[in-house]
mmCIF file of C-alpha atoms in Angstrom:
data_model
loop_
_atom_site.group_PDB
_atom_site.id
_atom_site.type_symbol
_atom_site.label_atom_id
_atom_site.label_comp_id
_atom_site.label_asym_id
_atom_site.label_seq_id
_atom_site.Cartn_x
_atom_site.Cartn_y
_atom_site.Cartn_z
ATOM 1 C CA MET A 1 66.404 190.495 108.407
ATOM 2 C CA ASN A 2 64.095 190.013 111.399
ATOM 3 C CA TRP A 3 62.695 186.530 112.407
ATOM 4 C CA ILE A 4 59.184 187.143 111.055
ATOM 5 C CA LEU A 5 60.490 188.387 107.688
ATOM 6 C CA ARG A 6 62.991 185.466 107.401
ATOM 7 C CA CYS A 7 60.248 182.940 108.087
ATOM 8 C CA ALA A 8 58.109 184.565 105.472
ATOM 9 C CA THR A 9 60.960 184.335 102.929
ATOM 10 C CA LEU A 10 61.504 180.684 103.660
ATOM 11 C CA ALA A 11 57.857 179.894 103.313
ATOM 12 C CA LEU A 12 57.715 181.673 99.936
ATOM 13 C CA ALA A 13 60.819 179.875 98.641
ATOM 14 C CA CYS A 14 59.356 176.465 99.533
ATOM 15 C CA ALA A 15 55.838 177.140 98.186
ATOM 16 C CA CYS A 16 56.118 174.287 95.774
ATOM 17 C CA ILE A 17 56.366 171.706 98.555
ATOM 18 C CA THR A 18 53.650 172.840 101.008
ATOM 19 C CA THR A 19 51.611 169.718 100.401
ATOM 20 C CA CYS A 20 54.691 167.641 101.296
ATOM 21 C CA ALA A 21 54.746 169.257 104.763
ATOM 22 C CA LYS A 22 51.025 168.600 105.255
ATOM 23 C CA ALA A 23 51.591 164.920 104.332
ATOM 24 C CA ALA A 24 54.365 164.553 106.856
ATOM 25 C CA ASP A 25 52.167 165.483 109.745
ATOM 26 C CA SER A 26 50.215 162.347 109.144
ATOM 27 C CA ALA A 27 53.082 160.239 107.751
ATOM 28 C CA ASP A 28 54.913 160.189 111.096
ATOM 29 C CA THR A 29 52.015 158.278 112.655
ATOM 30 C CA ASN A 30 51.598 155.836 109.702
ATOM 31 C CA THR A 31 53.614 152.709 110.572
ATOM 32 C CA ALA A 32 51.916 150.423 107.953
ATOM 33 C CA VAL A 33 55.066 150.339 105.919
ATOM 34 C CA GLN A 34 58.361 149.363 107.560
ATOM 35 C CA ALA A 35 60.768 152.282 107.634
ATOM 36 C CA THR A 36 64.544 152.271 107.709
ATOM 37 C CA PRO A 37 65.881 154.344 110.585
ATOM 38 C CA ILE A 38 67.837 157.590 110.171
ATOM 39 C CA TYR A 39 69.624 158.405 113.398
ATOM 40 C CA ARG A 40 70.214 161.808 114.947
ATOM 41 C CA VAL A 41 73.796 162.913 115.093
ATOM 42 C CA LYS A 42 75.493 163.645 118.393
ATOM 43 C CA VAL A 43 78.196 165.614 116.617
ATOM 44 C CA ALA A 44 77.463 167.129 113.210
ATOM 45 C CA PRO A 45 79.608 165.822 110.336
ATOM 46 C CA VAL A 46 82.302 168.036 108.887
ATOM 47 C CA ILE A 47 81.253 168.592 105.287
ATOM 48 C CA ASP A 48 84.571 167.766 103.551
ATOM 49 C CA GLY A 49 83.496 164.805 101.416
ATOM 50 C CA LYS A 50 85.196 162.235 103.655
ATOM 51 C CA LEU A 51 82.962 159.656 105.378
ATOM 52 C CA ASP A 52 85.081 159.526 108.502
ATOM 53 C CA ASP A 53 82.635 161.132 110.863
ATOM 54 C CA ALA A 54 81.074 159.116 113.746
ATOM 55 C CA CYS A 55 77.598 159.482 112.435
ATOM 56 C CA TRP A 56 78.419 157.690 109.163
ATOM 57 C CA GLN A 57 79.755 154.700 111.085
ATOM 58 C CA LYS A 58 76.376 154.310 112.828
ATOM 59 C CA ALA A 59 74.162 155.124 109.872
ATOM 60 C CA VAL A 60 72.326 152.331 107.972
ATOM 61 C CA GLN A 61 73.879 151.702 104.579
ATOM 62 C CA VAL A 62 71.562 152.341 101.689
ATOM 63 C CA VAL A 63 72.679 150.425 98.598
ATOM 64 C CA ALA A 64 71.704 151.638 95.106
ATOM 65 C CA ASP A 65 72.426 148.547 93.109
ATOM 66 C CA HIS A 66 69.094 147.760 91.532
ATOM 67 C CA ARG A 67 69.332 148.323 87.775
ATOM 68 C CA TYR A 68 66.563 150.369 86.223
ATOM 69 C CA ALA A 69 64.023 148.357 84.150
ATOM 70 C CA ALA A 70 65.736 145.113 84.985
ATOM 71 C CA PRO A 71 63.756 143.381 87.733
ATOM 72 C CA GLY A 72 65.928 141.279 89.999
ATOM 73 C CA GLN A 73 69.165 142.464 88.425
ATOM 74 C CA ARG A 74 71.679 143.897 90.812
ATOM 75 C CA THR A 75 75.272 145.172 90.234
ATOM 76 C CA GLN A 76 78.438 144.493 92.206
ATOM 77 C CA PRO A 77 80.255 146.466 93.421
ATOM 78 C CA PRO A 78 77.205 148.738 93.929
ATOM 79 C CA PRO A 79 77.419 151.961 91.906
ATOM 80 C CA LEU A 80 76.405 153.985 94.883
ATOM 81 C CA VAL A 81 76.131 153.362 98.680
ATOM 82 C CA ALA A 82 74.423 156.121 100.702
ATOM 83 C CA ARG A 83 73.979 156.988 104.395
ATOM 84 C CA PHE A 84 71.584 159.476 105.957
ATOM 85 C CA ALA A 85 71.716 161.367 109.258
ATOM 86 C CA TRP A 86 69.883 164.344 110.856
ATOM 87 C CA ASP A 87 69.735 166.866 113.635
ATOM 88 C CA GLU A 88 67.321 169.736 114.451
ATOM 89 C CA ARG A 89 68.759 171.939 111.663
ATOM 90 C CA PHE A 90 69.797 169.589 108.810
ATOM 91 C CA LEU A 91 69.330 166.420 106.823
ATOM 92 C CA TYR A 92 72.786 165.023 106.068
ATOM 93 C CA ILE A 93 73.635 162.772 103.137
ATOM 94 C CA GLY A 94 76.869 160.907 102.884
ATOM 95 C CA TYR A 95 77.611 158.493 99.964
ATOM 96 C CA GLU A 96 80.190 156.599 98.066
ATOM 97 C CA VAL A 97 80.339 156.139 94.248
ATOM 98 C CA ASN A 98 82.225 153.276 92.545
ATOM 99 C CA ASP A 99 83.065 154.335 89.019
ATOM 100 C CA THR A 100 86.096 153.689 86.678
ATOM 101 C CA ASN A 101 85.681 156.859 84.583
ATOM 102 C CA LEU A 102 84.404 159.973 86.457
ATOM 103 C CA ILE A 103 82.697 162.418 84.232
ATOM 104 C CA ALA A 104 81.142 165.674 85.551
ATOM 105 C CA ILE A 105 79.806 168.325 83.226
ATOM 106 C CA ALA A 106 78.797 171.847 84.252
ATOM 107 C CA SER A 107 75.519 173.153 82.923
ATOM 108 C CA GLY A 108 76.685 176.763 82.906
ATOM 109 C CA ARG A 109 73.811 177.691 85.147
ATOM 110 C CA GLU A 110 74.147 178.619 88.873
ATOM 111 C CA SER A 111 71.502 178.099 91.618
ATOM 112 C CA GLY A 112 71.158 179.058 95.157
ATOM 113 C CA PRO A 113 70.743 182.264 97.235
ATOM 114 C CA PRO A 114 73.125 185.188 97.182
ATOM 115 C CA GLY A 115 76.272 184.355 99.009
ATOM 116 C CA ASN A 116 75.784 180.528 98.488
ATOM 117 C CA ARG A 117 75.532 180.147 94.680
ATOM 118 C CA ARG A 118 76.615 176.811 93.207
ATOM 119 C CA MET A 119 77.243 175.661 89.692
ATOM 120 C CA THR A 120 74.681 173.060 88.641
ATOM 121 C CA PRO A 121 75.627 169.919 86.683
ATOM 122 C CA GLU A 122 74.136 168.747 83.461
ATOM 123 C CA GLU A 123 71.456 166.093 84.106
ATOM 124 C CA TYR A 124 71.530 163.721 81.160
ATOM 125 C CA LEU A 125 74.235 163.468 78.562
ATOM 126 C CA PRO A 126 74.864 159.762 77.915
ATOM 127 C CA GLU A 127 76.824 160.564 74.711
ATOM 128 C CA LYS A 128 79.354 162.409 76.978
ATOM 129 C CA HIS A 129 79.456 159.561 79.569
ATOM 130 C CA LEU A 130 77.854 161.789 82.268
ATOM 131 C CA ASP A 131 77.820 160.467 85.882
ATOM 132 C CA LEU A 132 75.624 161.713 88.736
ATOM 133 C CA ALA A 133 74.607 160.799 92.261
ATOM 134 C CA GLU A 134 70.894 161.588 92.640
ATOM 135 C CA PHE A 135 68.561 161.797 95.640
ATOM 136 C CA PHE A 136 64.761 162.242 95.569
ATOM 137 C CA ILE A 137 63.272 163.469 98.878
ATOM 138 C CA SER A 138 59.630 163.686 99.794
ATOM 139 C CA PHE A 139 57.823 164.394 103.127
ATOM 140 C CA GLY A 140 55.053 162.146 102.023
ATOM 141 C CA SER A 141 53.634 163.773 98.858
ATOM 142 C CA GLU A 142 53.668 161.689 95.659
ATOM 143 C CA ARG A 143 53.237 164.863 93.646
ATOM 144 C CA GLU A 144 55.753 167.371 95.047
ATOM 145 C CA PHE A 145 59.297 166.607 96.184
ATOM 146 C CA TRP A 146 62.993 167.497 95.729
ATOM 147 C CA GLU A 147 65.410 166.063 93.167
ATOM 148 C CA ILE A 148 69.083 166.471 94.225
ATOM 149 C CA HIS A 149 71.986 165.997 91.835
ATOM 150 C CA HIS A 150 75.683 165.964 92.977
ATOM 151 C CA ASP A 151 78.764 165.014 91.020
ATOM 152 C CA ALA A 152 82.508 164.367 91.303
ATOM 153 C CA ALA A 153 83.279 168.039 90.524
ATOM 154 C CA ASN A 154 81.113 169.104 93.575
ATOM 155 C CA GLN A 155 78.482 170.682 91.386
ATOM 156 C CA LEU A 156 75.058 170.592 93.034
ATOM 157 C CA ASN A 157 71.550 170.942 91.733
ATOM 158 C CA ASN A 158 68.233 170.806 93.700
ATOM 159 C CA LEU A 159 65.017 171.012 91.810
ATOM 160 C CA ALA A 160 61.527 171.299 93.141
ATOM 161 C CA ILE A 161 59.437 168.688 91.241
ATOM 162 C CA GLU A 162 55.711 168.860 90.646
ATOM 163 C CA LEU A 163 53.628 166.097 88.975
ATOM 164 C CA PRO A 164 50.029 166.243 87.708
ATOM 165 C CA THR A 165 47.267 165.216 90.015
ATOM 166 C CA ALA A 166 46.552 161.432 90.325
ATOM 167 C CA GLU A 167 43.337 162.046 88.284
ATOM 168 C CA ALA A 168 45.316 163.756 85.485
ATOM 169 C CA LEU A 169 48.074 161.079 85.548
ATOM 170 C CA ALA A 170 45.455 158.290 85.178
ATOM 171 C CA LYS A 171 44.519 159.785 81.794
ATOM 172 C CA ILE A 172 48.060 159.738 80.451
ATOM 173 C CA PRO A 173 48.877 156.289 78.928
ATOM 174 C CA LYS A 174 52.655 156.631 79.264
ATOM 175 C CA PRO A 175 53.755 159.416 81.562
ATOM 176 C CA SER A 176 57.125 160.862 80.402
ATOM 177 C CA TYR A 177 59.555 163.786 80.836
ATOM 178 C CA LYS A 178 57.082 166.300 79.430
ATOM 179 C CA ASP A 179 54.602 165.466 82.146
ATOM 180 C CA VAL A 180 56.997 166.551 84.902
ATOM 181 C CA THR A 181 57.261 170.170 85.982
ATOM 182 C CA PHE A 182 60.823 170.937 86.880
ATOM 183 C CA HIS A 183 60.885 174.203 88.893
ATOM 184 C CA ARG A 184 64.456 175.158 87.996
ATOM 185 C CA THR A 185 64.261 178.618 89.513
ATOM 186 C CA ARG A 186 63.525 177.144 92.957
ATOM 187 C CA PHE A 187 66.166 175.610 95.137
ATOM 188 C CA VAL A 188 66.741 174.477 98.760
ATOM 189 C CA VAL A 189 67.140 177.782 100.564
ATOM 190 C CA ASP A 190 69.460 178.553 103.425
ATOM 191 C CA ASP A 191 67.996 179.050 106.919
ATOM 192 C CA GLY A 192 69.935 182.095 108.066
ATOM 193 C CA ALA A 193 73.354 180.899 109.169
ATOM 194 C CA PHE A 194 72.348 177.327 108.598
ATOM 195 C CA THR A 195 73.308 176.847 104.965
ATOM 196 C CA VAL A 196 73.345 174.269 102.200
ATOM 197 C CA ALA A 197 76.820 172.752 101.992
ATOM 198 C CA ARG A 198 78.436 170.014 99.864
ATOM 199 C CA ALA A 199 81.817 168.505 99.311
ATOM 200 C CA VAL A 200 83.507 165.589 97.493
ATOM 201 C CA HIS A 201 86.675 163.567 98.106
ATOM 202 C CA LEU A 202 88.256 161.636 95.128
ATOM 203 C CA LYS A 203 89.049 158.035 96.048
ATOM 204 C CA PRO A 204 92.619 156.788 95.330
ATOM 205 C CA ARG A 205 93.407 154.790 92.205
ATOM 206 C CA LYS A 206 95.367 151.623 92.264
ATOM 207 C CA ASP A 207 98.624 153.608 91.999
ATOM 208 C CA GLY A 208 97.696 155.542 95.155
ATOM 209 C CA LYS A 209 97.043 158.852 93.306
ATOM 210 C CA PRO A 210 93.517 160.430 93.502
ATOM 211 C CA SER A 211 90.997 159.558 90.840
ATOM 212 C CA THR A 212 90.532 162.275 88.247
ATOM 213 C CA VAL A 213 87.479 163.944 86.784
ATOM 214 C CA ASN A 214 86.974 164.188 82.992
ATOM 215 C CA ASP A 215 90.211 162.269 82.211
ATOM 216 C CA PRO A 216 89.366 159.108 80.229
ATOM 217 C CA THR A 217 93.048 158.109 79.978
ATOM 218 C CA ASP A 218 93.227 156.638 83.498
ATOM 219 C CA GLN A 219 91.171 154.203 85.505
ATOM 220 C CA ASP A 220 89.339 155.807 88.427
ATOM 221 C CA THR A 221 87.821 154.115 91.488
ATOM 222 C CA GLY A 222 85.233 156.722 92.386
ATOM 223 C CA TYR A 223 84.645 159.331 95.061
ATOM 224 C CA THR A 224 82.764 160.074 98.289
ATOM 225 C CA GLY A 225 80.418 162.954 98.814
ATOM 226 C CA GLU A 226 78.531 164.836 101.550
ATOM 227 C CA ILE A 227 75.531 167.123 101.286
ATOM 228 C CA ARG A 228 73.901 169.162 104.078
ATOM 229 C CA LEU A 229 70.354 170.415 103.546
ATOM 230 C CA PRO A 230 68.510 172.707 106.011
ATOM 231 C CA TRP A 231 65.146 171.329 107.070
ATOM 232 C CA ALA A 232 63.519 174.786 106.631
ATOM 233 C CA GLY A 233 64.684 174.850 103.014
ATOM 234 C CA LEU A 234 63.429 171.322 102.405
ATOM 235 C CA GLY A 235 59.945 172.380 103.596
ATOM 236 C CA ALA A 236 59.807 170.542 106.938
ATOM 237 C CA PRO A 237 56.434 170.855 108.646
ATOM 238 C CA ALA A 238 56.013 174.330 110.071
ATOM 239 C CA ALA A 239 54.305 172.942 113.192
ATOM 240 C CA LYS A 240 57.537 171.165 114.023
ATOM 241 C CA ARG A 241 59.555 174.352 114.139
ATOM 242 C CA ARG A 242 60.798 175.418 117.625
ATOM 243 C CA ALA A 243 61.158 178.917 119.014
ATOM 244 C CA ASP A 244 64.933 178.718 118.492
ATOM 245 C CA GLY A 245 64.479 177.844 114.848
ATOM 246 C CA GLY A 246 65.326 174.204 115.092
ATOM 247 C CA HIS A 247 62.861 171.419 114.279
ATOM 248 C CA ASP A 248 61.511 168.613 116.476
ATOM 249 C CA LEU A 249 61.391 165.936 113.876
ATOM 250 C CA ALA A 250 61.960 162.710 115.840
ATOM 251 C CA GLY A 251 59.378 160.214 114.560
ATOM 252 C CA ILE A 252 58.822 161.949 111.223
ATOM 253 C CA ARG A 253 58.777 159.702 108.186
ATOM 254 C CA LEU A 254 60.386 160.552 104.810
ATOM 255 C CA THR A 255 60.490 158.941 101.418
ATOM 256 C CA ILE A 256 63.924 158.886 99.817
ATOM 257 C CA LEU A 257 65.227 157.349 96.654
ATOM 258 C CA ALA A 258 68.968 157.121 96.141
ATOM 259 C CA ALA A 259 70.051 156.642 92.568
ATOM 260 C CA SER A 260 73.159 156.535 90.351
ATOM 261 C CA LEU A 261 73.594 157.646 86.782
ATOM 262 C CA ASN A 262 76.712 156.069 85.131
ATOM 263 C CA GLY A 263 77.534 157.039 81.602
ATOM 264 C CA ASN A 264 80.455 154.712 80.942
ATOM 265 C CA GLY A 265 80.292 153.406 77.404
ATOM 266 C CA GLY A 266 77.969 156.188 76.223
ATOM 267 C CA GLU A 267 74.897 154.488 77.644
ATOM 268 C CA ALA A 268 72.883 156.049 80.495
ATOM 269 C CA ILE A 269 72.745 153.359 83.135
ATOM 270 C CA TYR A 270 70.621 153.989 86.190
ATOM 271 C CA HIS A 271 70.626 152.090 89.467
ATOM 272 C CA SER A 272 68.453 152.893 92.486
ATOM 273 C CA SER A 273 67.807 151.899 96.102
ATOM 274 C CA ALA A 274 64.344 150.560 95.313
ATOM 275 C CA PRO A 275 64.129 146.841 94.456
ATOM 276 C CA GLU A 276 60.977 146.966 92.297
ATOM 277 C CA LEU A 277 60.081 150.042 90.233
ATOM 278 C CA PRO A 278 57.805 150.293 87.307
ATOM 279 C CA LYS A 279 59.394 150.901 83.860
ATOM 280 C CA LEU A 280 58.838 154.663 84.205
ATOM 281 C CA MET A 281 60.913 157.698 85.142
ATOM 282 C CA PHE A 282 61.703 157.562 88.947
ATOM 283 C CA HIS A 283 59.389 160.585 89.343
ATOM 284 C CA PHE A 284 56.274 158.488 88.667
ATOM 285 C CA SER A 285 56.994 155.773 91.255
ATOM 286 C CA VAL A 286 57.177 157.704 94.565
ATOM 287 C CA ALA A 287 54.868 155.192 96.221
ATOM 288 C CA HIS A 288 57.535 152.513 95.666
ATOM 289 C CA TRP A 289 60.479 154.511 97.051
ATOM 290 C CA PRO A 290 62.081 153.347 100.336
ATOM 291 C CA LYS A 291 60.618 154.795 103.580
ATOM 292 C CA TYR A 292 62.691 156.172 106.393
ATOM 293 C CA GLN A 293 62.006 157.421 109.939
ATOM 294 C CA LEU A 294 63.977 159.908 111.920
ATOM 295 C CA LEU A 295 64.970 158.435 115.303
ATOM 296 C CA ARG A 296 66.951 159.949 118.093
ATOM 297 C CA GLU A 297 69.258 157.056 119.033
ATOM 298 C CA ALA A 298 70.431 153.804 117.474
ATOM 299 C CA LYS A 299 68.949 150.822 119.387
#
């Protein structure tokens, strides 16, 4: 596939998030809200699920310990601790989950391009104690963004999300699931040889053996995970694309919410990295999500 055709394919696949890219061009100059830095990697992390790469040691820890719909209530140890990093090709996510009973359930549906298909996890099954790590990523739009799910079985889902306009939302007394458009046939596309990748590593139990998935007879400790997402697939601003295909993104600002779903006890318990969120689905509170800025070096 020649360069022009490949660019056209990427643009078509990311059609849902074109407004996000437009918002990012202005967002990188908006410093009204303090942003947490995301540092550029000098050496790309090996995507093996282990957080032993140099970039994770320098990254700012993002703690998802704020319980949903419980202002001021935080949980220790935190259900999820995330780290972010970047380079000209990828956004990298590394995270650690603390959980005593790891449950991962396949949806039976695959997603992704030919040659890089991945099984997607179920998204909400509290009666089966489902667990998920979740990341919501926006280039500045409060209407269109990505929702990423990853679990202890290394199943990955990435949905393009679309909300009604602000005017339409204002007319809905209690926005809910039915008011969110989940574009399930869309996914973060590969950028030629620069592909989506993910991995998990099960943490050791007290007896030294690895935690297990879908085995309620033992006591787990959790797992660590890594996700690699191409900027082109995420819909990075086209104006930031270089001739070699990389992206000059230093200074760009992103909005990212890290979240954890824990189904222990048959109750869907959510925690997030945002301290104060309205009692609504995470999708309707983008304005309250933490802000980040891509920087070249740690100060």
